[in-house]
Coordinates of C-alpha atoms in Angstrom, one line a residue:
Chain A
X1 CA -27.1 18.7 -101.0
X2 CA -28.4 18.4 -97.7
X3 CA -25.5 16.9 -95.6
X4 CA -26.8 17.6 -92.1
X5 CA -30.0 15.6 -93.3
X6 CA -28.2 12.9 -94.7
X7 CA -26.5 11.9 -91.3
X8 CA -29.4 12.3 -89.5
X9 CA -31.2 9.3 -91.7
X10 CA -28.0 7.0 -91.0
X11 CA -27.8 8.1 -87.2
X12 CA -31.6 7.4 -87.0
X13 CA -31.2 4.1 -89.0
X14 CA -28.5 3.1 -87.0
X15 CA -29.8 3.2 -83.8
X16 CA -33.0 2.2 -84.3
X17 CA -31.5 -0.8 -86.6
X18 CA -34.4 -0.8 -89.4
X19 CA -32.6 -0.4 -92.5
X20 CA -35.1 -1.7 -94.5
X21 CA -36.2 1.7 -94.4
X22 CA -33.5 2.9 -96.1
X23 CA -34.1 -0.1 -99.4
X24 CA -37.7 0.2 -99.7
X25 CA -37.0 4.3 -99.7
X26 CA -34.8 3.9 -102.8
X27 CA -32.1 6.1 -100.8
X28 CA -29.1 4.9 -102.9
X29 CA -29.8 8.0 -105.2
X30 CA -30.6 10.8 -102.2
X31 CA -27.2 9.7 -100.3
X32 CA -24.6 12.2 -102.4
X33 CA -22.2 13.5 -99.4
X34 CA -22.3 10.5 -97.2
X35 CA -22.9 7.7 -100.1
X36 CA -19.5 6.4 -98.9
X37 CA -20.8 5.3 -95.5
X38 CA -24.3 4.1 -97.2
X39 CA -21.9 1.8 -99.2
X40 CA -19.8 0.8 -95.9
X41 CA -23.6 0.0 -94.0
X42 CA -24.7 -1.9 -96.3
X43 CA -21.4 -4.4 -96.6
X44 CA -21.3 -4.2 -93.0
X45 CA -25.3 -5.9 -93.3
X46 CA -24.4 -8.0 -95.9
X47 CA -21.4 -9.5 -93.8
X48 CA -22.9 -9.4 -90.5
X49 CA -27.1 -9.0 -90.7
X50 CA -26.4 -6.6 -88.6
X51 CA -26.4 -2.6 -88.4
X52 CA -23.2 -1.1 -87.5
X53 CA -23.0 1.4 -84.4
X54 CA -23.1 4.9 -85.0
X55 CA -19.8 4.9 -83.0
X56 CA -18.0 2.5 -85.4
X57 CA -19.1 4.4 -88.1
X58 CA -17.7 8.0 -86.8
X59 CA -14.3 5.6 -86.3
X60 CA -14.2 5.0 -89.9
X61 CA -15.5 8.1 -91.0
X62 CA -13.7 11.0 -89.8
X63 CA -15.7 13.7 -90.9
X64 CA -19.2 11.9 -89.9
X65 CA -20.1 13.6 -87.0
X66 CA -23.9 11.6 -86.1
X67 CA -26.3 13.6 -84.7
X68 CA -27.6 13.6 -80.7
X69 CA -31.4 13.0 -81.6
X70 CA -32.8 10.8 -83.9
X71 CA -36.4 10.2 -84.0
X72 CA -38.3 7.6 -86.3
X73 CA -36.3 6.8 -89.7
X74 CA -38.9 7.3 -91.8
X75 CA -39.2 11.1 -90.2
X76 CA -35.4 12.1 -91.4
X77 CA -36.1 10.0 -94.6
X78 CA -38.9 11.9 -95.4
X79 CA -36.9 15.2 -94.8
X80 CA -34.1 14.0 -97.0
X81 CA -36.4 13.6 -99.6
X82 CA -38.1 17.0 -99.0
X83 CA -34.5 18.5 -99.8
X84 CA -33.6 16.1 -102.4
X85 CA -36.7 17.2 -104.6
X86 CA -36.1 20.9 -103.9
X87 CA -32.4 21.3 -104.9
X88 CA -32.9 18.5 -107.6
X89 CA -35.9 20.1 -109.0
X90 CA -34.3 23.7 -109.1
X91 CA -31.5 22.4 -110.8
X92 CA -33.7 20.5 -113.4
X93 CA -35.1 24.2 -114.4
X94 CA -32.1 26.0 -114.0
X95 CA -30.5 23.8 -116.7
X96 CA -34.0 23.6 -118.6
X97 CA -33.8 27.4 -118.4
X98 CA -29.5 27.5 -120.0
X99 CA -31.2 25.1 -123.2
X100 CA -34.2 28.0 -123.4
X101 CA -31.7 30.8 -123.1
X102 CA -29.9 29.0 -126.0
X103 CA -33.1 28.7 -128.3
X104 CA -33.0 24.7 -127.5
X105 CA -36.6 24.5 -127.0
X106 CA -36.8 20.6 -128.4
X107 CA -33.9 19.8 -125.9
X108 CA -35.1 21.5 -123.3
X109 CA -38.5 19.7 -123.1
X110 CA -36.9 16.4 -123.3
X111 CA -34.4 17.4 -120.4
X112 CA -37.3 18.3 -118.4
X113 CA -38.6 15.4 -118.9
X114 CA -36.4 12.9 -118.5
X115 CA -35.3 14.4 -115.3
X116 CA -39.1 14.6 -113.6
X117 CA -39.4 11.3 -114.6
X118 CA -36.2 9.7 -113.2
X119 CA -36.8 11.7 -109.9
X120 CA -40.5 10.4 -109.9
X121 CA -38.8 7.1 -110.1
X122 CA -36.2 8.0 -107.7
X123 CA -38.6 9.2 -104.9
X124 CA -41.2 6.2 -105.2
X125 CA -41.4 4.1 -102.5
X126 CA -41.2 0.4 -102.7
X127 CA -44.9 -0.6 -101.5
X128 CA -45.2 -3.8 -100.2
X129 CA -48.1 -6.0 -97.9
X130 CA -48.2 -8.8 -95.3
X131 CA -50.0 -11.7 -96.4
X132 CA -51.3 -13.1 -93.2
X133 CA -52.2 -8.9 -92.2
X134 CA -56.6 -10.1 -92.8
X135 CA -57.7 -7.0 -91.9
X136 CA -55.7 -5.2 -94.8
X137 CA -57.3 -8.2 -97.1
X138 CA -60.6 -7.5 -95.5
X139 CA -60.4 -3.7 -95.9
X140 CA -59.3 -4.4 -99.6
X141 CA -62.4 -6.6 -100.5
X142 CA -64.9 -4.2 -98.7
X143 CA -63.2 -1.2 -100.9
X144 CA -63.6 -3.4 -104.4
X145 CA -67.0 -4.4 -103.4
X146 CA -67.8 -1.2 -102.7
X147 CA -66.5 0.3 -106.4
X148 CA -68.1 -2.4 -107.9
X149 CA -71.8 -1.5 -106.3
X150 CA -70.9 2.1 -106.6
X151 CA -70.4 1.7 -110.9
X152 CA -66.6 2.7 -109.9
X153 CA -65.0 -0.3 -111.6
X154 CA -62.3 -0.4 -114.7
X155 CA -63.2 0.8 -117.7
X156 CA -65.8 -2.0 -119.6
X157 CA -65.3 -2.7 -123.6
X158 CA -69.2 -3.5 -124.0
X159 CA -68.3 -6.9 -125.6
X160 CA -69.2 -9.1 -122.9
X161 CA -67.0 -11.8 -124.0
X162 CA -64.5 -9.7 -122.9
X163 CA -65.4 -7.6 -120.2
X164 CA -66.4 -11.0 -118.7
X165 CA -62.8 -12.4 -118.9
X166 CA -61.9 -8.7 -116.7
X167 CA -64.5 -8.7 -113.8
X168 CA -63.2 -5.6 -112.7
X169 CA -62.6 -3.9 -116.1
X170 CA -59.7 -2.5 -117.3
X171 CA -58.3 -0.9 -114.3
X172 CA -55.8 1.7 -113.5
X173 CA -52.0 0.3 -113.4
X174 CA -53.3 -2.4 -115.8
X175 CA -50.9 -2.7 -119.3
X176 CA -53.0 -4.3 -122.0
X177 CA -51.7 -5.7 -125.2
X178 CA -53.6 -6.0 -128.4
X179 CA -51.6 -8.5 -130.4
X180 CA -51.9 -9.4 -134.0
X181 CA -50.5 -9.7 -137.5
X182 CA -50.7 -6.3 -140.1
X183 CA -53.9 -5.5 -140.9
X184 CA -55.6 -7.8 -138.9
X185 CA -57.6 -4.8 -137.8
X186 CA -55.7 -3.7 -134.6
X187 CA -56.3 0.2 -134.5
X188 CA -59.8 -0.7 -134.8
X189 CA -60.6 -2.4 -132.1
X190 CA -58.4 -0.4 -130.0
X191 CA -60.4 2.4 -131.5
X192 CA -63.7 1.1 -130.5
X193 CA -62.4 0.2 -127.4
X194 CA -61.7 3.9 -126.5
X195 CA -65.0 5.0 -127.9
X196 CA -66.9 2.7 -125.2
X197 CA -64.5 3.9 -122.3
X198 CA -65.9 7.2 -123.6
X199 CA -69.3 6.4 -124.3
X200 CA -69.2 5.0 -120.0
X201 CA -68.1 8.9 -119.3
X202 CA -64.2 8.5 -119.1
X203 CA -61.5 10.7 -120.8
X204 CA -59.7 8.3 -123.6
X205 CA -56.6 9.5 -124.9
X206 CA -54.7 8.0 -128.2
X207 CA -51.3 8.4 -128.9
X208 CA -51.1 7.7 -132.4
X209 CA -47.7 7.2 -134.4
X210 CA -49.4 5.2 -137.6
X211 CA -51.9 7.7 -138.8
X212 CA -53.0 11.2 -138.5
X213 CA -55.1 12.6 -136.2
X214 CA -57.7 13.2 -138.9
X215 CA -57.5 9.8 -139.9
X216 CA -58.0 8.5 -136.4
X217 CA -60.9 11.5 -136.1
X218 CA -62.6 9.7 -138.8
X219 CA -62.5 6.1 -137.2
X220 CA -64.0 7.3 -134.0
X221 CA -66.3 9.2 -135.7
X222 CA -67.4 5.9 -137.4
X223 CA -67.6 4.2 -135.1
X224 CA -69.9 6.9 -132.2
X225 CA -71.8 6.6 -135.2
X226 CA -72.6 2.6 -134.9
X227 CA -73.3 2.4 -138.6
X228 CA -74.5 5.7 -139.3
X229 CA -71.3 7.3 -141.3
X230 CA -68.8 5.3 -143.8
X231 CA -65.4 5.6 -142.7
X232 CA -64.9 5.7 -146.5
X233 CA -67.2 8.8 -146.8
X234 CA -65.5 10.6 -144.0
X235 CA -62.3 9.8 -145.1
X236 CA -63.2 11.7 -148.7
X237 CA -64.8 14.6 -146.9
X238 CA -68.3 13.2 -148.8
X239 CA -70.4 14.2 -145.8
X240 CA -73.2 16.5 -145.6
X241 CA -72.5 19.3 -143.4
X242 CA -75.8 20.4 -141.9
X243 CA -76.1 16.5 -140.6
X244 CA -73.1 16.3 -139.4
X245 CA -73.3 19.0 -137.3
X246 CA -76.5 18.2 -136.0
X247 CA -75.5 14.8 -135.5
X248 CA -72.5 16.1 -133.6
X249 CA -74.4 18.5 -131.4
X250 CA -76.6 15.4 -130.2
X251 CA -73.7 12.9 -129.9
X252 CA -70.4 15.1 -128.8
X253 CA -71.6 18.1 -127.2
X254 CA -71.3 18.2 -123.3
X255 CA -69.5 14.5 -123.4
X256 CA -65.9 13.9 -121.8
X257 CA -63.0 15.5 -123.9
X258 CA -61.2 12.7 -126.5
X259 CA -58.0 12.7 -127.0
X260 CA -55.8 12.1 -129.9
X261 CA -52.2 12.7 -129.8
X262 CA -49.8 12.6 -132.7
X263 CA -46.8 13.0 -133.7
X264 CA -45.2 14.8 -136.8
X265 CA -43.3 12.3 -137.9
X266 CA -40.2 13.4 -136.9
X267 CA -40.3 13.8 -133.3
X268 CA -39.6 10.9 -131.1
X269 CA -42.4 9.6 -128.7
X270 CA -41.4 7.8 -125.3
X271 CA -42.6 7.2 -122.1
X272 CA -41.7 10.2 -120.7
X273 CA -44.0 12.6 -123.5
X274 CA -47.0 9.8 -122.1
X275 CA -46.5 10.6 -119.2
X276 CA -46.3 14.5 -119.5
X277 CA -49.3 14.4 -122.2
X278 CA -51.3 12.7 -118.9
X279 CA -50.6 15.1 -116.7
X280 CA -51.6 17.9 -119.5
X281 CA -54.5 16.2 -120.0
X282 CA -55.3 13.5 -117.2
X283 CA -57.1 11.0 -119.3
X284 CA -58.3 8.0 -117.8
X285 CA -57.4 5.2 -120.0
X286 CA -54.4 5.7 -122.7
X287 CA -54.1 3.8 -125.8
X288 CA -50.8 3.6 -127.9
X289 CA -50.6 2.7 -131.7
X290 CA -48.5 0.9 -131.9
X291 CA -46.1 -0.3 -129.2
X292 CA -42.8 -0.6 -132.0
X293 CA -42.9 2.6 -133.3
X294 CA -42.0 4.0 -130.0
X295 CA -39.2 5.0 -128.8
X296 CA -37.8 4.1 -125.2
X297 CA -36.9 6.8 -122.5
X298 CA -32.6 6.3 -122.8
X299 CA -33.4 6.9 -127.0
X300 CA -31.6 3.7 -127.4
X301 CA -32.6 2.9 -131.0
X302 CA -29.3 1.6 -132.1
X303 CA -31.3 -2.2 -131.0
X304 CA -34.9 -3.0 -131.3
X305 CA -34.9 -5.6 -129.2
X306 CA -33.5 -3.6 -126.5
X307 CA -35.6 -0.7 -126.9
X308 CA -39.0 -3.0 -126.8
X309 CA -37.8 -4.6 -123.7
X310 CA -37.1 -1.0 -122.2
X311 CA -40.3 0.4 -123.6
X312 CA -42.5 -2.8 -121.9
X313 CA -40.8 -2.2 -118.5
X314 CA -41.2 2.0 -118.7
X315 CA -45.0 1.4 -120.0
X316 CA -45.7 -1.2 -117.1
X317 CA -44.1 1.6 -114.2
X318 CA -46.2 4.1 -116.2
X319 CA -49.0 2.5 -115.9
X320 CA -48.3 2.0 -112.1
X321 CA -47.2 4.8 -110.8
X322 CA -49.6 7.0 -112.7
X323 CA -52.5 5.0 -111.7
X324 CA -53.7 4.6 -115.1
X325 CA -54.8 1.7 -117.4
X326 CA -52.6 1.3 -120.7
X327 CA -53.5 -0.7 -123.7
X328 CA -50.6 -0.7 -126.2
X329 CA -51.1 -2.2 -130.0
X330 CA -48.2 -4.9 -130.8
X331 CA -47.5 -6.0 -134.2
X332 CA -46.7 -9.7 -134.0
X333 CA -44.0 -11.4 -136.3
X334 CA -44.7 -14.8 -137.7
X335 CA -42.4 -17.2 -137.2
X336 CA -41.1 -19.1 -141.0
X337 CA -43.8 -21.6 -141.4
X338 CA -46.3 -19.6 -139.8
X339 CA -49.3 -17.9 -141.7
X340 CA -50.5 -14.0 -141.4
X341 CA -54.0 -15.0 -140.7
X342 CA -54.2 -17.2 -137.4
X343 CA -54.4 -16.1 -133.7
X344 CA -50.3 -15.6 -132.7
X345 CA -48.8 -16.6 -129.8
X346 CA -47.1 -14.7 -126.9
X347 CA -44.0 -15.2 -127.9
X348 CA -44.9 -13.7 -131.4
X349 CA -44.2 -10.0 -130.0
X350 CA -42.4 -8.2 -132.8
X351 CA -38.8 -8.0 -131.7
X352 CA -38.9 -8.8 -127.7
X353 CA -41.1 -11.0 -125.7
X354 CA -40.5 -8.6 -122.9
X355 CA -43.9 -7.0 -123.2
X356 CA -46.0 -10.1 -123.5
X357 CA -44.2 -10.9 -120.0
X358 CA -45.0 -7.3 -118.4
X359 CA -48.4 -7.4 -119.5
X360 CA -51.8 -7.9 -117.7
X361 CA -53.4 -9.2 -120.3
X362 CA -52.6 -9.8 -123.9
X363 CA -55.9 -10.4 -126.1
X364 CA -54.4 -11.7 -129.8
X365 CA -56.6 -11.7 -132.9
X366 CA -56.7 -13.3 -136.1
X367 CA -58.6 -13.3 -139.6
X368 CA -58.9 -15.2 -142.3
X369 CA -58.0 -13.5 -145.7
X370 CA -61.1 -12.0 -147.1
X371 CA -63.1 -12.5 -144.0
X372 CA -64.6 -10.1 -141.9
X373 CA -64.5 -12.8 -138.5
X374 CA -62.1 -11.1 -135.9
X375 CA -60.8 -14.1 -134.1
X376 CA -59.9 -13.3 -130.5
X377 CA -58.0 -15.1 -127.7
X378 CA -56.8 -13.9 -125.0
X379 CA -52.9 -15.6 -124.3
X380 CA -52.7 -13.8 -121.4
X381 CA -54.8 -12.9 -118.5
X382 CA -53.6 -12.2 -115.0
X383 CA -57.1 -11.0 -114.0
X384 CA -59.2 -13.3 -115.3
X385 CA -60.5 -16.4 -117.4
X386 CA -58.5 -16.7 -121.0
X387 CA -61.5 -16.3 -123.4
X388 CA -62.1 -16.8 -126.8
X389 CA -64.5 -15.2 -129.4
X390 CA -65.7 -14.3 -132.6
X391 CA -66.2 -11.1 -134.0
X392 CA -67.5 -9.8 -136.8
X393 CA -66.3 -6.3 -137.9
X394 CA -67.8 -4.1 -140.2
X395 CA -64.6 -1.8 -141.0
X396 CA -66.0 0.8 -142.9
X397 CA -68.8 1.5 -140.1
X398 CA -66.7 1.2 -137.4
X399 CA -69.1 -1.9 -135.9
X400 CA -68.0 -4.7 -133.8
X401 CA -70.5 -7.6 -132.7
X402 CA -70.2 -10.8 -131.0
X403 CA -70.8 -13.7 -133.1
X404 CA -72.6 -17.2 -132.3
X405 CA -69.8 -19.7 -132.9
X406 CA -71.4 -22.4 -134.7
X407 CA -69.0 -24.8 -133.3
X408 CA -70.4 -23.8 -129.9
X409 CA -73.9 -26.3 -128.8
X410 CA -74.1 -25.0 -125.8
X411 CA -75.3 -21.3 -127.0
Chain B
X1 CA -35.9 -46.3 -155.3
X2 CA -38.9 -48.3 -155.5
X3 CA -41.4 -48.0 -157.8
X4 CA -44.1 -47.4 -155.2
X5 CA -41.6 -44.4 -153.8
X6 CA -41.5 -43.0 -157.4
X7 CA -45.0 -42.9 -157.6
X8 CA -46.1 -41.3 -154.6
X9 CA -43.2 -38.8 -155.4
X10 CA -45.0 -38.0 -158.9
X11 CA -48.0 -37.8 -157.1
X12 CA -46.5 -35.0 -154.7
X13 CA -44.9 -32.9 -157.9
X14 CA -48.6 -32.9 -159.4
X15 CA -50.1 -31.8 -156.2
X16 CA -47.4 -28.9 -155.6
X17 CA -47.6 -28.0 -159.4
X18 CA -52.1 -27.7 -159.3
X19 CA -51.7 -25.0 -155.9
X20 CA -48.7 -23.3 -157.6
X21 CA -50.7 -22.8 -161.1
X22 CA -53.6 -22.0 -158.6
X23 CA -51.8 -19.2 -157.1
X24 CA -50.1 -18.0 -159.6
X25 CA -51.7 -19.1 -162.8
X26 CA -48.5 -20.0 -164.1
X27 CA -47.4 -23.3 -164.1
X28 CA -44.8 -24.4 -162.2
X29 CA -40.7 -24.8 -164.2
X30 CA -39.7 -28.4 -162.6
X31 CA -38.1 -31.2 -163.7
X32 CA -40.2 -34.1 -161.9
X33 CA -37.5 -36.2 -163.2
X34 CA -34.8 -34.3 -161.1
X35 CA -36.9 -33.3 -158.5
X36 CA -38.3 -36.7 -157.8
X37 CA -34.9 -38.0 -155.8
X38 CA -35.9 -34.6 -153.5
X39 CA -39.4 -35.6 -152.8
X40 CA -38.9 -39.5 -151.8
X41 CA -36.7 -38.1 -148.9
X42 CA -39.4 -36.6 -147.5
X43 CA -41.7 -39.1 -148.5
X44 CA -39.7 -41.7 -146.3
X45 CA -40.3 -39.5 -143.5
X46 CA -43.7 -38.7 -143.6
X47 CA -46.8 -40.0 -144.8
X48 CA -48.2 -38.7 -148.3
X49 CA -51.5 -37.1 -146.3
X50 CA -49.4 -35.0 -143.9
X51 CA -47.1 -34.1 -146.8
X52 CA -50.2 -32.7 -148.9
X53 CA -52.0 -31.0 -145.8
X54 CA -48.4 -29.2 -145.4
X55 CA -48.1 -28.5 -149.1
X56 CA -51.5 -26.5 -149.0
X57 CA -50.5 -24.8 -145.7
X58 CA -47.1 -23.5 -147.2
X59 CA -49.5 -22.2 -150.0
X60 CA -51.0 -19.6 -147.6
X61 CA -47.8 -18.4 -146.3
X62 CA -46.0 -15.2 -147.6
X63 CA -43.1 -16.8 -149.4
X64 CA -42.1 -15.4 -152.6
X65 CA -42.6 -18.0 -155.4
X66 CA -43.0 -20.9 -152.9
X67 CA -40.0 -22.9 -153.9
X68 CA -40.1 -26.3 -153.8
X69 CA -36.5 -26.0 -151.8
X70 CA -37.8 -24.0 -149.4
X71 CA -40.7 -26.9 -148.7
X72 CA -38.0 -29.7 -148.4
X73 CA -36.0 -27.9 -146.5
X74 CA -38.9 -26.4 -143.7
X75 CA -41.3 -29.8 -144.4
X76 CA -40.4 -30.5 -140.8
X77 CA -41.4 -27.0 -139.3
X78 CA -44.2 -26.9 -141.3
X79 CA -45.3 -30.3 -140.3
X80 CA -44.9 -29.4 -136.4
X81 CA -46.5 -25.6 -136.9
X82 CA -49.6 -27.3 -138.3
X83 CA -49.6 -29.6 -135.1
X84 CA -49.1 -26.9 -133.0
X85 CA -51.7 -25.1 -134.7
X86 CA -53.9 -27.9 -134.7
X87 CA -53.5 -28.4 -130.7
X88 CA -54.5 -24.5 -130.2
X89 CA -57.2 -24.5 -132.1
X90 CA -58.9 -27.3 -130.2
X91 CA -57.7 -25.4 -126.8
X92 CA -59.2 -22.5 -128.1
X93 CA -62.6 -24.1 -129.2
X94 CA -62.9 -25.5 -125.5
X95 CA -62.3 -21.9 -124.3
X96 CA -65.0 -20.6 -126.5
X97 CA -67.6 -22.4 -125.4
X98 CA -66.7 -21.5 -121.5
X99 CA -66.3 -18.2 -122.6
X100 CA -70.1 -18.2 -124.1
X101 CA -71.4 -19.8 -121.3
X102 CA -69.5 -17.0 -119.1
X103 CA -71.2 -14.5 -121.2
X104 CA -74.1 -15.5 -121.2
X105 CA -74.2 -15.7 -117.0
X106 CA -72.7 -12.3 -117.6
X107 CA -75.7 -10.9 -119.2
X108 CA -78.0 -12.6 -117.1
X109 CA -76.4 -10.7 -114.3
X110 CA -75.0 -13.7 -112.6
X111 CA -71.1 -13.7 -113.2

């Protein structure tokens, strides 16, 4: 592992005393030969505040030898992480390559993986800003405004009661959680939420682990419809063909791929296949149904309550670092005196509040037994206002519509 | 236990036999006699109103066979859920109507 560029990111930090460099580089896991004197620096800064000479440090350290010329930190850490990447990456195929050799296809894939993704991790940079830096504020405002005159905004739902509560739509690095009770209607709306990110041009994609992909074909296909096929019909092939076509031609030829990703029941789905299924297919919102049948990225399914607050935290850097909006489904858990029909609570996350924390925005629905009034709250909203509405949902047609809430005088 | 306790108690038993034969159009296998001592002690501690509105609300929730043990054991969760409920529901009605009035700015181009 690249010694020689090693010392020359400690000589340079040394004498040019900005070791933040180092932290906000993540450089704990690119120091291998020299992690010793990383370790000694950064008790010495701890102790002190201060950044010990390079001098002090050859005193300790025999066999560092610092280099004559050091330029600017970031230079050499830049180098490192050139190097780092290279050797890491080869040796991420390389052992790829002995699991193909041995016709461990499966094993391979998650190896590669789980490596990529820890070294995407590993090479991020810590971003930060200055408050008080008004230009950078300024430039930001100007660049939203401008996205916002130029259409480029988040992706819009088409229920205004919502899209009002996000003024700039769902947007990339957002997680979104659709919370409720079984069979509140969920997949739905998530479903119809996809179809209008489509419908505005973008490339949806669904990761479903509840139902096949047919069955999730059919639901979209309801619901592009807006009332013109039954789910019900679809569902028992009772369509005519000629029509459908024909209605197809007009309605999904030339439009942005959709995406539907399922698994086969016996494969386990993480972070990591998300995040290679968006580079395959670089969708521009991803939805996953649901949230708890997932598994994390460490395969740690021995505790659910670990593995959901794992899975919230690996969805939220997902989200991040892919630049990418994700709206997960949650299946909430009702408390002993609580019924299956009312609007839950944040802290009514199935197995770990973690997500509802890691979240955005949480949007939680309800409905009364029988009833086809969607009741919608948002508990959580880190964009926004925390609205509440009323939907009515036709579930065979795939149709959602904002209600007037007769408790409501001002409408 | 006064008379006026026993009473109220009875009156409970009926009400919690009616939404059990409701639900499951069975009635109910109680001894009121027995299970009268039960309900004063939570007729001491709560009035007979806020007893009946819990009574109906456990009737909604997924409990097998909705024992009346269960309901004197949890009559003070229950009790509290409903108040809880009750003070999120009227949250949520004030949010509604901002929201509408949001919305509606929002379609008139002005939010």
């Amino acid at each position: 592992m690249g010694m020689r560029e090693e010392v020359d990111v400690i000589t340079a930090a040394c004498k040019n005393k900005d070791i933040h460099v180092l932290f906000e580089n993540n450089i704990d896991s690119m120091l291998k030969s020299t992690s010793d004197v990383w370790d000694f620096i950064k008790e010495y800064y701890n102790e002190t505040r201060q950044i010990p000479d390079k001098n002090l440090i050859a005193t300790r350290f025999r066999d560092f030898e610092p280099s004559n010329d050091s330029g600017p930190t970031i230079y050499h850490v830049n180098r490192l992480k050139e190097t780092f990447l290279d050797e890491s990456l080869r040796s991420t195929v390389k052992k790829a390559a002995q699991l193909l050799q041995d016709n461990e296809s499966n094993k391979a894939l998650s190896s590669l993986n789980s490596d990529i993704s820890s070294l995407s991790r590993i090479t991020a940079k810590v971003r930060d800003i200055d408050v008080t830096d008004v230009d950078d504020a300024i430039a930001y405002f100007d660049k939203q405004r401008e996205a916002a005159m130029n259409g480029d905004v988040g992706i819009r739902s088409n229920i205004a009661s919502f899209d009002v509560c996000l003024p700039m739509g769902i947007s990339k690095g957002q997680l979104g959680v659709l919370l409720a009770y079984p069979a509140i209607g969920k997949s739905w709306l998530a479903l119809y939420f996809a179809v209008q990110a489509w419908k505005n041009g973008r490339t949806p994609m669904i990761l479903s682990l509840e139902m096949t992909e047919q069955e999730v074909r059919n639901r979209i296909f309801a619901i592009i419809g807006d009332g013109k096929w039954s789910h019900r019909a679809l569902s028992s092939g009772r369509v005519n063909q000629d029509e459908f076509k024909a209605w197809a031609k007009e309605n999904l030829e030339g439009k942005p791929p959709f995406k539907i990703i399922s698994n086969d029941g016996g494969s386990e789905v993480n972070p990591n296949v998300v995040r290679a299924k968006i580079d395959q297919y670089k969708p521009d919102i991803v939805f996953i149904d649901y949230l708890q049948l997932m598994t994390d990225n460490s395969g740690s399914s021995q505790n659910e309550t670990v593995k959901i607050k794992n899975l919230s935290r690996e969805l939220k850097l997902l989200a991040i670092s892919e630049q990418i909006p994700v709206v997960a489904i949650a299946s909430a858990t009702p408390d002993d005196a609580s019924d299956l029909e009312s609007v839950p609570q944040l802290g009514q996350v199935a197995w770990s509040r973690q997500i509802a924390y890691d979240a955005d925005w949480v949007l939680a629905m309800g409905r009364k037994a029988n009833s086809d009034a969607l009741e919608v709250a948002f508990r959580k909203n880190r964009h926004g206002f925390l609205g509440d509405f009323v939907m009515v949902a036709d579930f065979d047609k795939g149709k959602f519509s904002e209600v007037y809430d007769p408790s409501d005088d001002s409408t | 236990m006064t008379a006026d306790k026993a009473k109220l108690a009875y009156i409970f038993l009926n009400n919690y036999a009616k939404l059990y034969e409701k639900k499951y159009n069975i009635k109910p296998n109680i001894n009121k006699y027995k299970e009268k001592w039960a309900a004063v002690s939570i007729i001491e501690d709560y009035q007979l109103d806020q007893i009946d509105k819990a009574l109906e609300y456990y009737f909604t929730l997924q409990k097998e066979g909705h024992p009346l043990a269960w309901f004197y054991n949890n009559v003070d969760t229950i009790i509290s859920t409903l108040k809880e409920k009750e003070r999120d529901e009227r949250l949520r009605l004030e949010r509604r109507k901002e929201t509408a009035k949001l919305r509606k700015e929002y379609l008139n181009g002005n939010a």
